[in-house]
CSV table of C-alpha atoms and ligand atoms in Angstrom, one decimal:
chain,number,residue,atom,x,y,z
A,1,MET,CA,10.6,4.7,-40.2
A,2,ASP,CA,7.0,3.8,-41.6
A,3,GLN,CA,4.4,4.7,-39.4
A,4,SER,CA,1.2,2.9,-39.2
A,5,PRO,CA,-1.9,4.6,-40.8
A,6,LEU,CA,-3.3,4.6,-37.7
A,7,LEU,CA,-1.2,6.8,-36.1
A,8,ALA,CA,-0.9,9.0,-39.3
A,9,GLY,CA,-1.7,12.3,-38.1
A,10,GLY,CA,-2.5,11.4,-34.8
A,11,SER,CA,-0.4,10.7,-31.6
A,12,GLN,CA,3.2,10.4,-31.9
A,13,LYS,CA,3.4,7.7,-29.0
A,14,SER,CA,5.9,5.0,-29.7
A,15,CYS,CA,4.3,1.3,-29.8
A,16,GLU,CA,7.5,-0.4,-27.9
A,17,PRO,CA,6.5,-2.1,-25.0
A,18,VAL,CA,7.6,-0.4,-21.5
A,19,ILE,CA,8.5,-4.1,-20.0
A,20,PRO,CA,11.0,-5.8,-22.0
A,21,PRO,CA,9.6,-9.4,-23.0
A,22,GLN,CA,10.7,-11.8,-20.1
A,23,THR,CA,12.1,-15.5,-21.0
A,24,GLY,CA,11.7,-17.2,-18.4
A,25,GLU,CA,10.2,-17.5,-14.7
A,26,ALA,CA,11.6,-15.9,-11.8
A,27,LEU,CA,12.4,-17.8,-8.8
A,28,ALA,CA,13.0,-16.3,-5.2
A,29,MET,CA,15.2,-18.4,-2.6
A,30,ILE,CA,15.3,-17.9,0.9
A,31,ILE,CA,18.7,-18.0,2.4
A,32,ILE,CA,19.0,-17.7,6.5
A,33,THR,CA,22.1,-17.4,8.0
A,34,ARG,CA,23.3,-19.1,11.2
A,35,PRO,CA,23.1,-16.9,14.7
A,36,ASP,CA,26.9,-16.7,14.5
A,37,ALA,CA,27.3,-15.7,11.1
A,38,THR,CA,29.5,-12.5,10.8
A,39,GLU,CA,28.8,-9.4,9.2
A,40,GLU,CA,31.9,-10.1,6.8
A,41,GLN,CA,30.3,-13.6,5.9
A,42,ILE,CA,27.0,-11.7,5.0
A,43,GLY,CA,28.1,-9.1,3.1
A,44,HIS,CA,30.4,-11.2,1.1
A,45,ILE,CA,27.2,-13.3,0.1
A,46,VAL,CA,25.1,-10.6,-0.7
A,47,SER,CA,27.8,-8.5,-2.7
A,48,ARG,CA,28.6,-12.2,-4.7
A,49,ILE,CA,24.9,-12.6,-5.4
A,50,ARG,CA,24.7,-9.0,-6.6
A,51,ASP,CA,27.5,-9.9,-9.0
A,52,TRP,CA,26.0,-12.7,-10.4
A,53,GLY,CA,23.2,-10.2,-11.7
A,54,LEU,CA,20.8,-11.4,-8.9
A,55,LYS,CA,18.6,-9.1,-6.8
A,56,ALA,CA,19.1,-9.5,-2.7
A,57,GLU,CA,17.5,-8.1,-0.2
A,58,VAL,CA,18.5,-8.5,3.5
A,59,SER,CA,16.2,-8.5,6.4
A,60,ARG,CA,17.7,-8.7,10.0
A,61,GLY,CA,15.6,-10.3,12.4
A,62,GLU,CA,16.6,-11.0,16.3
A,63,MET,CA,18.8,-14.2,16.0
A,64,ARG,CA,19.2,-14.4,12.1
A,65,VAL,CA,19.5,-12.6,8.8
A,66,VAL,CA,17.5,-13.5,5.9
A,67,ILE,CA,18.6,-12.9,2.7
A,68,GLY,CA,15.9,-13.2,-0.3
A,69,VAL,CA,17.2,-13.5,-3.2
A,70,ILE,CA,15.1,-13.3,-6.6
A,71,GLY,CA,16.3,-13.9,-10.5
A,72,PRO,CA,15.4,-16.0,-13.6
A,73,GLU,CA,14.7,-19.6,-12.6
A,74,ASP,CA,17.9,-20.9,-14.6
A,75,LYS,CA,20.1,-18.5,-13.5
A,76,ILE,CA,19.8,-19.4,-9.5
A,77,ARG,CA,19.5,-22.6,-9.6
A,78,GLU,CA,23.1,-23.2,-11.0
A,79,LYS,CA,24.2,-20.9,-8.3
A,80,PRO,CA,25.8,-23.1,-5.3
A,81,LEU,CA,23.9,-20.5,-2.8
A,82,GLY,CA,24.0,-23.0,0.2
A,83,VAL,CA,28.1,-23.4,0.1
A,84,PHE,CA,28.9,-20.0,1.7
A,85,PRO,CA,30.2,-19.9,5.2
A,86,GLY,CA,27.3,-18.7,7.6
A,87,VAL,CA,24.6,-20.3,5.4
A,88,GLU,CA,22.0,-22.4,7.3
A,89,SER,CA,19.6,-22.8,4.9
A,90,VAL,CA,18.3,-22.3,1.4
A,91,THR,CA,14.7,-23.0,0.6
A,92,PRO,CA,12.4,-22.0,-2.7
A,93,VAL,CA,9.7,-19.6,-2.5
A,94,LEU,CA,6.9,-22.0,-3.5
A,95,LYS,CA,4.0,-19.2,-3.4
A,96,PRO,CA,3.1,-17.4,-6.4
A,97,TYR,CA,3.9,-14.1,-4.8
A,98,LYS,CA,7.5,-13.8,-4.0
A,99,LEU,CA,8.9,-10.6,-2.6
A,100,VAL,CA,5.2,-9.9,-0.8
A,101,SER,CA,5.8,-13.3,1.1
A,102,TYR,CA,6.2,-13.2,4.5
A,103,GLU,CA,9.0,-15.7,4.3
A,104,PHE,CA,11.1,-13.4,1.7
A,105,ARG,CA,11.9,-11.1,4.7
A,106,GLY,CA,11.0,-13.4,7.7
A,107,THR,CA,10.0,-10.5,9.8
A,108,SER,CA,7.3,-7.7,9.3
A,109,SER,CA,8.3,-4.5,7.2
A,110,LYS,CA,7.8,-1.1,8.0
A,111,VAL,CA,6.8,1.7,6.0
A,112,LYS,CA,7.7,5.2,6.7
A,113,ILE,CA,5.1,8.3,5.7
A,114,GLY,CA,6.6,11.6,6.6
A,115,ASP,CA,8.1,10.9,10.2
A,116,VAL,CA,5.4,8.4,11.1
A,117,VAL,CA,6.0,4.7,10.8
A,118,LEU,CA,3.5,2.1,10.0
A,119,GLY,CA,4.1,-1.8,11.2
A,120,ASN,CA,5.0,-1.1,14.6
A,121,LYS,CA,3.1,-1.8,17.7
A,122,ASP,CA,1.3,1.2,17.7
A,123,VAL,CA,-1.7,1.5,15.3
A,124,VAL,CA,-1.5,4.4,13.1
A,125,ILE,CA,-4.9,6.2,12.1
A,126,MET,CA,-5.4,8.1,8.7
A,127,ALA,CA,-8.5,10.0,8.6
A,128,GLY,CA,-9.9,13.1,6.1
A,129,PRO,CA,-12.3,14.0,3.7
A,130,CYS,CA,-13.0,11.1,0.9
A,131,SER,CA,-12.7,14.4,-1.6
A,132,VAL,CA,-10.5,17.7,-1.2
A,133,GLU,CA,-13.0,20.4,-1.8
A,134,ASN,CA,-11.7,23.7,-0.7
A,135,GLU,CA,-9.1,25.2,1.2
A,136,GLY,CA,-11.1,25.9,4.4
A,137,GLN,CA,-12.8,22.2,4.5
A,138,ILE,CA,-9.2,20.5,4.1
A,139,THR,CA,-7.5,22.8,6.9
A,140,THR,CA,-10.3,22.7,9.1
A,141,ILE,CA,-10.8,18.9,9.1
A,142,ALA,CA,-7.0,18.4,9.3
A,143,ASN,CA,-6.4,20.4,12.2
A,144,SER,CA,-9.6,18.3,14.0
A,145,ILE,CA,-8.2,15.1,13.0
A,146,ARG,CA,-4.8,16.0,14.1
A,147,LYS,CA,-5.8,17.5,17.4
A,148,ALA,CA,-7.9,13.9,18.0
A,149,GLY,CA,-5.1,12.0,17.4
A,150,ALA,CA,-4.9,10.9,13.5
A,151,ARG,CA,-1.2,10.9,12.2
A,152,ILE,CA,-2.3,11.2,8.4
A,153,LEU,CA,-4.3,13.2,6.5
A,154,ARG,CA,-6.0,11.5,3.6
A,155,GLY,CA,-7.9,13.1,1.2
A,156,GLY,CA,-8.8,12.8,-3.2
A,157,ALA,CA,-7.8,15.3,-5.5
A,158,PHE,CA,-8.2,12.5,-8.5
A,159,LYS,CA,-11.6,10.6,-8.0
A,160,PRO,CA,-12.5,7.6,-9.1
A,161,ARG,CA,-16.4,7.9,-9.5
A,162,THR,CA,-18.8,5.3,-11.0
A,163,SER,CA,-20.8,8.1,-13.0
A,164,PRO,CA,-18.8,10.8,-15.4
A,165,TYR,CA,-21.4,13.2,-14.3
A,166,SER,CA,-20.0,13.0,-10.4
A,167,PHE,CA,-17.7,15.1,-9.2
A,168,GLN,CA,-14.0,14.0,-10.0
A,169,GLY,CA,-11.8,16.0,-7.6
A,170,LEU,CA,-9.8,19.5,-8.2
A,171,GLY,CA,-7.0,17.5,-9.4
A,172,LYS,CA,-4.0,19.8,-9.1
A,173,VAL,CA,-5.6,22.3,-7.1
A,174,GLY,CA,-6.4,19.6,-4.8
A,175,LEU,CA,-3.4,18.6,-4.2
A,176,GLN,CA,-2.0,22.1,-3.7
A,177,LEU,CA,-4.9,22.3,-1.0
A,178,LEU,CA,-3.5,19.2,0.8
A,179,ALA,CA,-0.1,20.7,0.8
A,180,GLU,CA,-1.2,23.6,2.5
A,181,ALA,CA,-3.0,21.6,5.1
A,182,ARG,CA,0.0,19.5,5.2
A,183,LYS,CA,1.8,22.7,6.5
A,184,GLU,CA,-0.8,24.1,8.3
A,185,SER,CA,-1.4,21.0,10.4
A,186,GLY,CA,2.2,19.0,10.5
A,187,LEU,CA,0.6,15.6,9.0
A,188,PRO,CA,2.1,14.2,6.0
A,189,ILE,CA,-0.4,13.3,3.4
A,190,ILE,CA,-1.9,10.4,1.1
A,191,THR,CA,-3.6,10.6,-1.9
A,192,GLU,CA,-4.7,8.6,-4.9
A,193,VAL,CA,-3.3,8.5,-8.2
A,194,MET,CA,-5.4,7.0,-10.9
A,195,ASP,CA,-3.4,7.4,-14.0
A,196,THR,CA,0.1,7.3,-14.7
A,197,LYS,CA,-0.1,10.5,-16.9
A,198,ASP,CA,-0.4,12.2,-13.3
A,199,LEU,CA,2.0,10.1,-11.6
A,200,ASP,CA,4.9,13.0,-11.4
A,201,LEU,CA,2.4,15.4,-10.6
A,202,VAL,CA,1.3,13.2,-7.5
A,203,CYS,CA,4.7,12.6,-6.5
A,204,GLU,CA,5.3,16.3,-6.2
A,205,TYR,CA,2.9,16.7,-3.1
A,206,ALA,CA,2.3,13.4,-2.2
A,207,ASP,CA,3.9,11.6,1.0
A,208,CYS,CA,2.4,8.3,0.2
A,209,LEU,CA,0.1,7.3,-3.0
A,210,GLN,CA,-3.1,5.7,-3.0
A,211,VAL,CA,-3.6,3.2,-5.5
A,212,GLY,CA,-7.5,2.6,-5.5
A,213,ALA,CA,-9.7,-0.3,-5.5
A,214,ARG,CA,-10.8,0.0,-9.4
A,215,ASN,CA,-7.0,0.4,-10.3
A,216,MET,CA,-5.7,-2.5,-8.5
A,217,GLN,CA,-5.1,-4.4,-11.1
A,218,ASN,CA,-3.9,-1.5,-13.7
A,219,PHE,CA,-0.7,-3.4,-14.1
A,220,SER,CA,1.1,-0.5,-15.7
A,221,LEU,CA,0.4,1.9,-13.0
A,222,LEU,CA,1.1,-0.4,-10.5
A,223,ARG,CA,4.5,-0.8,-12.3
A,224,GLU,CA,4.9,2.7,-12.5
A,225,VAL,CA,4.3,3.4,-8.7
A,226,GLY,CA,6.8,0.6,-8.1
A,227,ARG,CA,9.5,2.6,-9.8
A,228,THR,CA,8.8,5.8,-7.4
A,229,ARG,CA,10.3,5.4,-3.9
A,230,LEU,CA,7.2,7.0,-2.7
A,231,PRO,CA,5.1,4.7,-0.1
A,232,VAL,CA,2.1,2.9,-1.5
A,233,MET,CA,-1.0,2.3,-0.4
A,234,LEU,CA,-3.0,-0.5,-2.4
A,235,LYS,CA,-6.7,-1.0,-2.0
A,236,ARG,CA,-7.7,-4.1,-2.5
A,237,GLY,CA,-10.4,-4.2,-5.4
A,238,MET,CA,-13.8,-4.9,-4.8
A,239,ALA,CA,-13.8,-8.2,-6.7
A,240,ALA,CA,-10.6,-9.5,-5.8
A,241,SER,CA,-9.3,-12.5,-3.9
A,242,ILE,CA,-6.7,-11.7,-1.4
A,243,LYS,CA,-4.2,-13.7,-3.6
A,244,ASP,CA,-5.0,-11.0,-6.2
A,245,LEU,CA,-4.2,-8.5,-3.9
A,246,LEU,CA,-0.9,-10.0,-3.4
A,247,MET,CA,0.2,-10.7,-6.9
A,248,SER,CA,-0.8,-7.0,-7.6
A,249,ALA,CA,1.3,-5.7,-4.5
A,250,GLU,CA,4.0,-8.2,-6.2
A,251,TYR,CA,3.9,-5.7,-9.5
A,252,ILE,CA,5.1,-3.0,-7.3
A,253,LEU,CA,7.9,-4.8,-5.3
A,254,SER,CA,9.5,-6.1,-8.4
A,255,GLU,CA,10.0,-2.7,-10.0
A,256,GLY,CA,12.2,-2.2,-6.6
A,257,ASN,CA,9.4,0.1,-4.8
A,258,PHE,CA,9.4,-2.3,-1.2
A,259,ASN,CA,7.5,0.8,0.6
A,260,VAL,CA,4.1,-0.8,0.5
A,261,LEU,CA,0.7,-1.1,2.4
A,262,LEU,CA,-2.2,-3.4,1.4
A,263,CYS,CA,-5.7,-2.0,2.8
A,264,GLU,CA,-8.3,-4.1,3.0
A,265,ARG,CA,-11.9,-1.9,2.1
A,266,GLY,CA,-14.5,-4.2,1.3
A,267,ILE,CA,-15.3,-6.4,-1.2
A,268,ARG,CA,-18.9,-7.0,-3.2
A,269,THR,CA,-20.9,-9.9,-1.9
A,270,PHE,CA,-24.7,-10.7,-2.1
A,271,GLU,CA,-25.3,-8.5,0.7
A,272,THR,CA,-27.2,-5.0,0.1
A,273,MET,CA,-27.9,-3.7,3.7
A,274,THR,CA,-24.2,-2.3,3.4
A,275,ARG,CA,-22.1,-0.8,0.8
A,276,ASN,CA,-19.6,-3.1,1.0
A,277,THR,CA,-18.6,-6.3,2.5
A,278,LEU,CA,-15.5,-5.5,5.3
A,279,ASP,CA,-13.5,-9.0,4.8
A,280,LEU,CA,-11.6,-9.0,8.2
A,281,ASN,CA,-10.8,-12.4,7.6
A,282,ALA,CA,-8.3,-10.8,5.2
A,283,VAL,CA,-6.5,-9.3,8.1
A,284,PRO,CA,-4.7,-12.5,9.8
A,285,VAL,CA,-4.4,-14.1,6.5
A,286,LEU,CA,-2.6,-11.3,5.1
A,287,LYS,CA,-0.5,-10.7,8.2
A,288,SER,CA,0.7,-14.4,7.8
A,289,GLU,CA,0.9,-14.5,4.0
A,290,THR,CA,2.9,-10.9,3.7
A,291,HIS,CA,5.3,-8.9,5.8
A,292,LEU,CA,3.7,-5.5,4.2
A,293,PRO,CA,1.7,-3.6,7.0
A,294,ILE,CA,-1.8,-3.9,6.4
A,295,VAL,CA,-4.6,-1.1,6.7
A,296,VAL,CA,-8.2,-1.2,6.9
A,297,ASP,CA,-10.8,1.1,5.6
A,298,PRO,CA,-13.8,0.6,7.1
A,299,THR,CA,-15.6,3.7,5.9
A,300,HIS,CA,-15.6,1.8,2.4
A,301,GLY,CA,-15.9,-1.1,3.7
A,302,ILE,CA,-19.5,-0.8,5.6
A,303,GLY,CA,-20.4,2.5,3.8
A,304,ILE,CA,-22.7,4.0,6.2
A,305,ARG,CA,-21.8,6.6,9.2
A,306,GLN,CA,-23.4,4.8,12.0
A,307,PHE,CA,-21.7,1.2,11.4
A,308,VAL,CA,-18.2,2.7,10.9
A,309,PRO,CA,-17.0,2.7,14.4
A,310,ALA,CA,-18.0,-0.9,15.4
A,311,MET,CA,-15.9,-2.1,12.1
A,312,ALA,CA,-12.8,0.4,12.9
A,313,LEU,CA,-12.5,-1.1,16.5
A,314,ALA,CA,-13.0,-5.0,15.3
A,315,ALA,CA,-10.4,-4.5,12.7
A,316,VAL,CA,-7.9,-3.0,15.4
A,317,ALA,CA,-8.7,-6.3,17.2
A,318,ALA,CA,-8.1,-8.6,14.3
A,319,GLY,CA,-4.3,-7.4,13.8
A,320,ALA,CA,-4.4,-4.2,11.3
A,321,ASP,CA,-1.5,-2.1,11.4
A,322,SER,CA,-3.6,1.1,10.7
A,323,ILE,CA,-7.1,2.1,10.1
A,324,MET,CA,-8.5,4.3,7.3
A,325,VAL,CA,-11.6,6.5,8.0
A,326,GLU,CA,-13.2,9.1,6.2
A,327,VAL,CA,-14.0,12.5,8.2
A,328,HIS,CA,-16.1,15.3,7.4
A,329,ASN,CA,-17.3,18.8,8.9
A,330,ALA,CA,-20.5,19.1,7.6
A,331,PRO,CA,-20.9,15.9,5.4
A,332,GLU,CA,-24.1,16.9,4.3
A,333,LEU,CA,-22.7,19.4,2.1
A,334,ALA,CA,-19.9,16.5,0.8
A,335,LYS,CA,-19.0,16.1,-2.6
A,336,SER,CA,-18.6,12.8,-2.2
A,337,ASP,CA,-19.3,10.2,0.2
A,338,GLY,CA,-21.0,12.3,2.9
A,339,GLU,CA,-23.0,9.3,4.2
A,340,GLN,CA,-20.6,7.2,5.3
A,341,SER,CA,-18.1,10.3,6.8
A,342,LEU,CA,-17.6,10.5,10.5
A,343,LEU,CA,-18.4,13.8,12.3
A,344,PRO,CA,-15.7,15.4,13.7
A,345,ALA,CA,-17.0,14.7,17.5
A,346,GLU,CA,-17.7,11.1,16.4
A,347,PHE,CA,-14.0,10.8,15.5
A,348,VAL,CA,-12.8,12.4,18.8
A,349,ASP,CA,-14.9,9.6,20.4
A,350,LEU,CA,-14.0,6.6,17.8
A,351,VAL,CA,-10.1,7.2,18.5
A,352,GLY,CA,-10.6,6.9,22.5
A,353,ARG,CA,-12.5,3.4,21.5
A,354,ILE,CA,-9.6,2.3,19.1
A,355,ARG,CA,-7.4,3.2,21.9
A,356,ALA,CA,-9.0,1.5,24.5
A,357,VAL,CA,-9.2,-1.8,21.8
A,358,ALA,CA,-5.6,-1.5,20.8
A,359,GLU,CA,-4.5,-1.8,24.6
A,360,ALA,CA,-6.6,-4.9,25.2
A,361,VAL,CA,-4.6,-6.5,22.2
A,362,GLY,CA,-1.4,-5.8,23.2
A,363,ARG,CA,-1.2,-2.5,21.0
A,364,ALA,CA,-1.3,1.5,21.5
A,365,VAL,CA,-2.2,4.3,19.5
B,1,PEP,C1,-11.6,6.6,-1.5
B,1,PEP,O1,-10.6,6.0,-0.6
B,1,PEP,O2,-12.1,7.4,-1.6
B,1,PEP,C2,-12.0,5.5,-2.4
B,1,PEP,C3,-12.0,5.8,-3.5
B,1,PEP,O3,-11.6,4.2,-1.8
B,1,PEP,P1,-11.4,2.7,-2.9
B,1,PEP,O4,-10.6,2.9,-3.9
B,1,PEP,O5,-11.3,1.9,-1.9
B,1,PEP,O6,-13.0,2.7,-3.4
B,2,MN,MN1,-14.4,7.8,-0.3
C-alpha cells in the first residue's frame, strides 16, 4: 500500500473517515397513535418500520404513544406510514434538530445517573469541586455535599484551562480518587471528558460524562460519546446559540445515545462585571424545544461566589431540572475556580433555599 510521504516513518493512523459519507438528508416523522390503539398494533408498526431499515423510537404518554421515525428522506417518503391501523397522525419534524426536538418524543425524557433520575418533579442538585485535587479534598467535599442534600458529585480530572501553564487536572489518578469518593459517599459521579483518546478511560469510572463548553462543537467527540450508553451532560459553548446547543446534542442522539442532559453555563456578552452572563432565557426555551432534561450551572454562569446562590434560585424558578454548583472546603487553596466555589456551609444554606423555591413553583428537592 502506498504511504503518504507525510506519514512515512510517523503515525500509522489510517486516514479513512470514521463517518461514512451520507448521500441524502435525514428526515424525521412523528407517528401519533390513537388513544384506543392496541399494544399489538403499536408493536406491528415498530417492527415494520425497523424491517424497512428505519429507526423507530417509542415514547409513551398518558393517552397516546408517539413513535419517532428517522431515516434517509427518499426512503422515508416512499413508506405509507399513515396506513397502519391505530395511527392517528403522521407529521414531519420541520426543525433542523430532529431527535432532540420535543415533538420527537411528545413527552419529557428522564435520564438516570447511577440511581438518580433527572427529569422528574424533583430538582436534582449536583455539587463538588471544580477539580479533583487529592483524596482528602474530594472525599471531605463529597461527604459534606451529600449530607447537605446533593445527589450527584462533580469533579474534574481532565481540566480545560485557558492557559497551558495552569493546573490541567490529575487525569487517571483524579478518576480513581473520584471512584473512592463515590464509594465513601454513595454519590454517583460526573466528570469531564476532553478528548476522544481518553474516552474509554473516563467511561471506566464515570456515571455521567461531561462535555465542556469549549468542546460543545467538537463533533468527533460528540459522536464518540454518542456511541457509549453512558449519560452525557453537554454544556453550552460560551459563544453558542441555543440552536447550536440543540444541534450539537443531535450529534450525540444520532449515534443512538438518548441519555443526554443540556447545561446552560453562561455565555460571553459585553458585560465585564461578571465572568459570564447566565442566560436563563435558555431554560424555558429549551424546555419547550426539547424533551431532554435541563441543568443550570450558575457557578460558571456568574463566576463570583457571592452571587451564585441568587442565580441558582432563579434557575430553579425558571424550570431547571437540575442545578450544578461548585463547592470547595478550602477555596483559597483550590487549584481552579476557588473564587466562584461555595463554602460547605454556604451550600447547606443554599440547599434549604432551593427547597423553598422548588416548592413554591410546584417542584421538590
Ligand atoms: C467545569 O464544569 O468546571 C467547566 C470547566 O465548565 P465549562 O466547560 O462550562 O467551562
Ligand atoms: Mn470550574
